[in-house]
Amino acid sequence: MITRTTRFTRPAVHAAVFSAVLLAVPAAHAAPQEGYPVAEVTASDHDGNVPANTLDNDLGTRWSAHGDGAWIRYDLGTAKAVAAVAIAWRDGDVRTAYFDIETSQDGTTWVPAAVGLRSRPTLAQEPYDIPDVTTRYVRVVGHGNSSGNGWNSVTEVDVLGADAPGGGCTRPSDVLDLANWKITLPVDDPNRSGSQPLEVRQPQLDGYALDPWFVPAPDCAGVRFRNPVNGLTTQNSSYSRSELREMTDGGSASAAWSSTSGTHTMVVDQAINHLPNDKPHVVAGQIHDSDDDVAVFRLEGTKLYVTNGDTTHHKLITDNYALGTRFQAKFVVSGGQVKAYYNGVLQTTISRSFSGAYFKAGVYTQANCGNSSPCDSGNYGEVTIYGVTVTHS
C-alpha cells in the first residue's frame, strides 16, 4: 500500500482548460513503486465520485467528471522533482482515455508536460512519463474517451519522483544554452484565451521539455525539435512551428538589431531528420526582421536552399540532401549584407537593409492539413540541433 496524506476540497466548476489536438503514445514503463504524499486533491467537477477516491488504494472507486477539459489536480505541498504520473482508468481494458498532464508552480499558471496522451489497455495503474520537472502542482486534464460518452473517470493516481541525479539529460537546457531564447510550440497554451500556440520564456524555459516536440536526443548530443502538420499556428502564419526565437538580457527582452549596424552571427549545427508528406518542406534556421523573414535555410525534398525574402529558390545549396545528415548553417549580417554559409563555405551574399531583426532556430514545418495528409501528429517535420550560438559585435 502506498501511504499518502490527502485532503479533498470541491471548488467551483471551471471551464475546460484546452483541447489537445496532438496524439502521443508514451513508452511502456515499469509499474510504479512509490508516489509522493499528496497534501490536497481537487477537481473542476465531479458526479458524486469524488477526487479523493483516486488516492484510496482502491481500483474499485473513482473520480468522474463529464466534458472535454475536466481536470483533477494534485498539490504536493511543496515543490518536488516529478518524472511521471501513474494513472489507472475506469474501464481501461475496454476503452481508451484521452488526456494531458500539466504542471504548475503556483496552481494558477499551468505548463503542458505531456499532451495528447492515450491510456494503455489495462485496468491497472500505469505510469506516464513527463520530462523531469520540479513542481508543486500536477493535474490531469481529460478529453473524454473512445466510447464517445464524454466521461473522464480515474480510479487511482500517484505522482512519481524523478530518478536520482547524475545520469543522462532530461531537458533541452541540459544540452543547449537557452539563456537568450524563447520557444513557440504547436500545442494550445492553457494560460491564453482561444487557441494559441504555447510560448515558453525564461526562466521557465531553462527547465522545460515537451515530449515529443522539444526534448533532448536519446544520446544527449542534441535537442529534437518536432512539429506536426496539425499544430496550432501563430498569428499571420499558415504553418506551425517548434522554434526558438532570439531574446536578450537573459531572455527578458526581444532581440531587435539592424543589418546596417554591428555584426550579427548565428551558427547552427543541425540535421533535418524528417519531412511531412505530400509537401516535404521545412525551414531550419532563419533571420527575421520586424515584418517578415529575410533569409532562411529551407529543405524541399532533397533540395536545400537559402531563400531571399519571397524568393524561396534564391540559392540551391545541394540537390541531394539525405535526411539525418549533420551540417552547419551560418548567417553573418553586417554592413547591409547577409552572408549565408553551408559547412563553412559561403553560398550567397544578399544585400538588404532591415531593422528589428532576430534569429530563429528549430523547425518551421511548411505544410499543414490543407496540403499534407494525414492530418495528424504522425505527419511532421523534425530537426535535431547539436549546437547553436549567436554573437553580436
XYZ file of C-alpha atoms in Angstrom:
393
model
C 0.000 0.000 0.000
C 1.197 3.495 -0.810
C 0.861 5.901 2.103
C -0.493 9.355 1.303
C -1.802 12.398 3.104
C -4.927 13.671 1.338
C -7.485 16.406 1.762
C -10.400 16.990 -0.622
C -11.867 20.401 -1.379
C -14.502 20.845 -4.063
C -14.046 24.133 -5.948
C -16.488 25.853 -8.251
C -16.803 24.343 -11.706
C -14.208 25.672 -14.153
C -14.335 25.818 -17.924
C -12.264 23.417 -19.959
C -8.637 24.417 -19.987
C -7.692 23.466 -23.533
C -8.301 20.846 -26.150
C -5.483 18.565 -27.243
C -5.093 18.341 -30.980
C -1.984 16.171 -30.962
C -1.514 12.494 -30.212
C 1.433 10.921 -28.426
C 1.617 7.412 -27.032
C 4.058 7.203 -24.114
C 6.556 4.383 -23.946
C 5.968 1.361 -21.759
C 7.297 1.730 -18.239
C 7.715 -0.443 -15.174
C 4.886 -0.456 -12.631
C 5.032 2.413 -10.099
C 6.613 1.712 -6.729
C 6.024 4.787 -4.593
C 4.196 8.081 -5.007
C 4.709 11.400 -3.268
C 2.355 12.229 -0.383
C -0.437 14.486 -1.631
C -1.438 17.454 0.541
C -4.675 18.151 -1.316
C -6.604 16.846 -4.312
C -9.217 18.987 -6.077
C -11.111 18.852 -9.355
C -13.050 21.022 -11.765
C -16.209 18.968 -11.089
C -17.467 15.507 -10.106
C -20.655 13.471 -10.293
C -20.527 12.244 -6.680
C -17.444 10.126 -7.355
C -15.078 12.485 -5.577
C -11.397 13.309 -6.317
C -10.220 11.765 -3.024
C -11.207 8.362 -4.418
C -8.108 8.454 -6.620
C -5.913 8.292 -3.507
C -7.570 5.467 -1.562
C -5.624 2.491 -2.963
C -8.853 1.017 -4.271
C -9.291 0.437 -8.014
C -12.998 -0.079 -7.392
C -13.587 3.612 -6.584
C -13.112 6.547 -8.924
C -13.292 10.244 -9.669
C -15.578 11.034 -12.583
C -16.417 14.261 -14.392
C -18.063 14.833 -17.747
C -16.800 17.022 -20.551
C -13.746 17.968 -22.548
C -11.231 19.741 -20.296
C -12.431 18.389 -16.932
C -9.411 18.189 -14.618
C -8.165 16.725 -11.367
C -5.325 18.450 -9.502
C -2.756 17.185 -7.001
C -0.981 19.539 -4.589
C 2.267 18.045 -3.281
C 2.511 20.686 -0.542
C 5.990 21.802 -1.629
C 7.905 21.641 -4.898
C 9.138 18.142 -5.723
C 11.117 16.579 -8.575
C 8.474 14.847 -10.724
C 9.164 12.419 -13.582
C 5.867 10.606 -14.182
C 2.220 10.327 -13.195
C 0.855 6.821 -12.601
C -2.841 6.589 -13.518
C -5.472 3.850 -13.534
C -8.613 4.405 -15.615
C -12.113 3.072 -15.165
C -12.924 0.545 -17.916
C -9.337 0.949 -19.095
C -9.363 -2.551 -20.567
C -12.244 -1.805 -22.959
C -11.888 1.881 -23.830
C -9.131 4.461 -24.304
C -8.997 7.648 -22.253
C -7.653 10.841 -23.850
C -5.801 13.248 -21.572
C -2.969 15.708 -20.951
C -0.668 16.226 -17.974
C 0.188 19.751 -16.799
C 2.350 21.180 -14.018
C 2.326 24.442 -12.098
C 4.456 26.194 -9.519
C 1.578 28.220 -8.062
C -1.627 26.377 -9.003
C -2.634 29.203 -11.349
C -0.230 29.274 -14.283
C -0.047 25.876 -15.991
C 2.561 24.442 -18.339
C 1.842 21.385 -20.523
C 4.124 18.475 -19.590
C 2.641 15.862 -21.948
C -0.187 16.420 -24.417
C -2.478 14.179 -26.411
C -1.873 11.087 -24.278
C -3.874 7.860 -24.605
C -4.389 5.379 -21.806
C -2.993 1.874 -22.148
C -5.373 -1.123 -22.447
C -5.440 -2.162 -18.787
C -7.317 -1.638 -15.521
C -4.001 -1.460 -13.679
C -2.210 1.709 -12.684
C 0.339 2.681 -15.355
C 2.973 5.444 -15.243
C 3.056 8.090 -17.987
C 6.457 9.759 -18.256
C 6.928 13.514 -18.426
C 10.201 15.434 -18.746
C 11.663 15.780 -15.251
C 10.421 18.958 -13.606
C 10.466 20.450 -10.124
C 6.886 21.422 -9.375
C 4.299 21.619 -6.594
C 1.098 21.046 -8.576
C 0.246 18.366 -11.114
C -3.059 17.943 -12.891
C -4.604 15.527 -15.349
C -6.841 17.179 -17.955
C -9.369 14.808 -19.505
C -10.694 14.859 -23.050
C -13.210 12.035 -22.846
C -12.698 8.502 -24.106
C -13.025 6.264 -27.155
C -16.631 5.288 -26.355
C -17.680 8.844 -27.182
C -19.703 9.324 -23.988
C -17.574 12.274 -22.827
C -16.700 10.909 -19.378
C -13.337 11.164 -17.652
C -13.044 8.501 -14.944
C -9.854 7.900 -12.968
C -9.579 5.186 -10.322
C -6.093 5.777 -8.904
C -3.225 8.286 -9.263
C 0.335 8.578 -7.969
C 2.757 11.414 -8.703
C 6.163 9.791 -9.118
C 9.571 11.238 -8.336
C 12.450 11.785 -10.718
C 15.354 9.379 -10.911
C 18.415 10.106 -8.813
C 20.537 12.855 -10.364
C 23.761 12.235 -12.210
C 22.894 10.328 -15.379
C 21.926 11.480 -18.834
C 19.881 14.559 -19.702
C 16.220 15.293 -19.117
C 15.611 18.703 -20.665
C 16.917 20.653 -23.676
C 18.716 23.148 -21.429
C 20.954 20.264 -20.330
C 22.250 20.210 -23.927
C 21.891 23.757 -25.324
C 22.407 27.176 -23.765
C 18.889 28.633 -23.943
C 19.501 31.719 -21.797
C 18.704 34.173 -24.601
C 15.878 32.337 -26.335
C 12.163 31.682 -26.056
C 10.304 28.873 -27.815
C 6.991 28.561 -29.649
C 5.429 25.084 -29.670
C 2.451 23.737 -31.675
C 0.169 22.963 -28.715
C -2.531 25.075 -27.101
C -1.371 27.472 -24.384
C -3.589 26.872 -21.323
C -2.877 30.361 -19.986
C -4.122 32.312 -23.019
C -7.652 32.665 -24.306
C -8.664 30.988 -27.531
C -6.497 28.520 -29.410
C -2.970 29.918 -29.382
C 0.353 28.093 -29.626
C 2.348 27.655 -26.461
C 5.150 30.127 -25.805
C 7.720 29.358 -23.102
C 10.142 32.042 -21.933
C 12.931 32.229 -19.432
C 13.249 31.345 -16.622
C 10.713 28.537 -17.271
C 12.454 27.528 -20.500
C 15.614 26.601 -18.644
C 13.941 23.559 -17.104
C 11.327 22.861 -19.756
C 10.727 19.983 -22.168
C 7.646 18.748 -24.010
C 7.691 15.254 -25.468
C 7.768 14.681 -28.421
C 8.030 18.274 -29.668
C 11.006 19.645 -27.705
C 13.213 17.094 -25.960
C 16.870 16.022 -25.743
C 18.004 13.407 -28.230
C 18.376 9.930 -26.686
C 22.179 10.220 -26.719
C 22.060 13.729 -25.155
C 24.140 15.046 -28.063
C 21.412 17.338 -29.377
C 17.859 18.589 -28.975
C 14.952 17.326 -31.076
C 12.512 19.884 -32.482
C 9.436 18.205 -33.976
C 6.394 19.915 -35.470
C 3.208 18.303 -36.903
C 1.078 19.490 -39.786
C -1.934 19.808 -37.453
C -0.242 22.041 -34.886
C -1.519 25.446 -33.796
C -0.145 28.382 -35.779
C 0.987 31.836 -34.767
C -0.899 34.895 -35.978
C -0.445 35.637 -39.695
C 1.088 32.206 -40.399
C -0.425 29.168 -42.100
C 2.127 26.804 -40.577
C 3.013 25.750 -37.052
C 6.456 25.512 -35.529
C 8.690 24.192 -32.779
C 11.148 27.023 -32.975
C 13.420 29.186 -30.842
C 13.276 32.972 -31.141
C 16.275 35.108 -30.187
C 15.990 37.179 -26.991
C 18.357 39.385 -24.955
C 19.068 40.204 -21.303
C 18.780 36.605 -20.144
C 15.565 36.057 -22.071
C 13.685 39.038 -20.637
C 13.576 41.175 -23.808
C 13.101 40.544 -27.517
C 16.197 40.896 -29.699
C 15.902 43.601 -32.355
C 19.002 44.588 -34.317
C 19.827 46.269 -37.611
C 21.620 44.947 -40.680
C 23.474 48.254 -41.024
C 24.860 48.498 -37.501
C 27.293 45.989 -35.991
C 27.928 42.365 -36.931
C 25.374 39.679 -36.082
C 26.150 35.975 -36.409
C 24.260 32.730 -35.845
C 25.832 29.294 -36.266
C 23.607 26.195 -36.062
C 24.999 22.657 -36.020
C 21.986 20.575 -37.050
C 20.403 17.754 -39.022
C 16.998 17.631 -40.692
C 15.593 14.208 -39.821
C 12.026 14.026 -41.106
C 9.742 15.773 -43.602
C 5.944 15.964 -43.838
C 4.074 14.008 -46.509
C 2.933 15.441 -49.871
C 4.631 18.797 -49.294
C 8.017 17.772 -47.816
C 9.221 21.270 -46.921
C 10.740 22.606 -43.695
C 12.651 25.706 -42.602
C 15.636 25.107 -40.319
C 17.175 28.417 -39.258
C 16.200 31.916 -40.272
C 16.698 35.641 -39.996
C 13.518 37.607 -39.399
C 13.057 41.354 -39.339
C 10.240 43.400 -37.855
C 7.872 42.325 -40.653
C 8.887 39.063 -42.321
C 11.635 36.526 -42.869
C 14.760 37.903 -44.562
C 16.596 34.650 -45.345
C 16.166 31.029 -44.257
C 17.628 27.584 -44.796
C 14.818 25.666 -46.485
C 14.676 21.969 -47.437
C 12.251 20.803 -50.142
C 12.574 17.041 -50.529
C 16.275 16.573 -51.228
C 16.926 20.184 -52.297
C 18.370 22.548 -49.694
C 18.079 26.268 -50.423
C 18.891 29.638 -48.947
C 15.976 31.976 -49.566
C 15.944 35.726 -50.182
C 12.681 37.169 -48.917
C 9.884 35.683 -51.011
C 12.361 34.137 -53.451
C 12.316 30.636 -51.990
C 14.797 29.185 -54.504
C 17.317 32.009 -54.334
C 20.357 29.731 -53.885
C 20.446 25.943 -54.282
C 22.998 24.561 -51.831
C 22.568 20.894 -52.700
C 20.026 18.810 -54.589
C 20.779 15.532 -52.806
C 20.478 16.236 -49.112
C 19.958 12.959 -47.198
C 17.764 13.131 -44.128
C 19.763 12.871 -40.924
C 22.902 14.440 -42.454
C 24.506 16.794 -39.957
C 25.566 20.191 -41.309
C 26.491 23.684 -40.170
C 24.261 26.585 -41.188
C 25.652 30.055 -40.607
C 24.380 33.595 -41.128
C 26.587 36.687 -40.810
C 24.873 40.082 -41.097
C 26.911 43.265 -41.376
C 27.059 46.438 -43.450
C 23.656 45.904 -45.044
C 24.579 42.422 -46.241
C 23.559 38.873 -45.273
C 26.148 36.176 -45.881
C 24.951 32.558 -45.731
C 27.397 29.680 -45.231
C 26.949 25.912 -45.505
C 29.591 23.818 -43.737
C 31.860 26.842 -43.657
C 31.571 27.646 -47.369
C 29.979 30.930 -48.431
C 26.864 30.228 -50.525
C 25.396 33.650 -51.194
C 25.575 37.328 -50.251
C 22.276 39.200 -50.054
C 22.194 43.000 -49.921
C 19.356 44.081 -47.635
C 18.748 46.940 -45.248
C 16.430 45.980 -42.399
C 15.839 46.516 -38.687
C 14.015 44.910 -35.774
C 15.854 41.717 -36.684
C 16.377 38.482 -34.775
C 17.497 34.895 -35.386
C 15.339 31.764 -35.185
C 16.323 28.103 -34.916
C 14.412 24.827 -34.753
C 11.814 23.500 -37.191
C 9.173 25.525 -39.029
C 7.151 22.961 -40.965
C 5.982 24.346 -44.327
C 2.937 22.081 -44.610
C -0.488 21.895 -42.984
C -3.679 19.847 -43.112
C -4.715 21.604 -46.304
C -1.806 20.279 -48.339
C -0.435 17.296 -46.410
C -2.085 14.047 -45.334
C -2.798 12.515 -42.897
C -3.847 15.436 -40.712
C -2.335 14.091 -37.504
C 0.740 14.238 -35.286
C 2.410 11.343 -37.107
C 2.915 13.666 -40.096
C 5.644 16.124 -39.131
C 8.924 17.864 -39.771
C 11.855 17.311 -37.417
C 15.262 18.872 -36.830
C 17.942 17.946 -34.303
C 20.151 20.829 -33.160
C 23.539 19.841 -31.752
C 24.674 23.384 -31.071
C 23.548 26.953 -31.672
C 25.469 30.141 -30.972
C 24.592 33.791 -31.540
C 27.058 36.669 -31.276
C 26.765 40.415 -31.753
C 29.666 42.849 -32.067
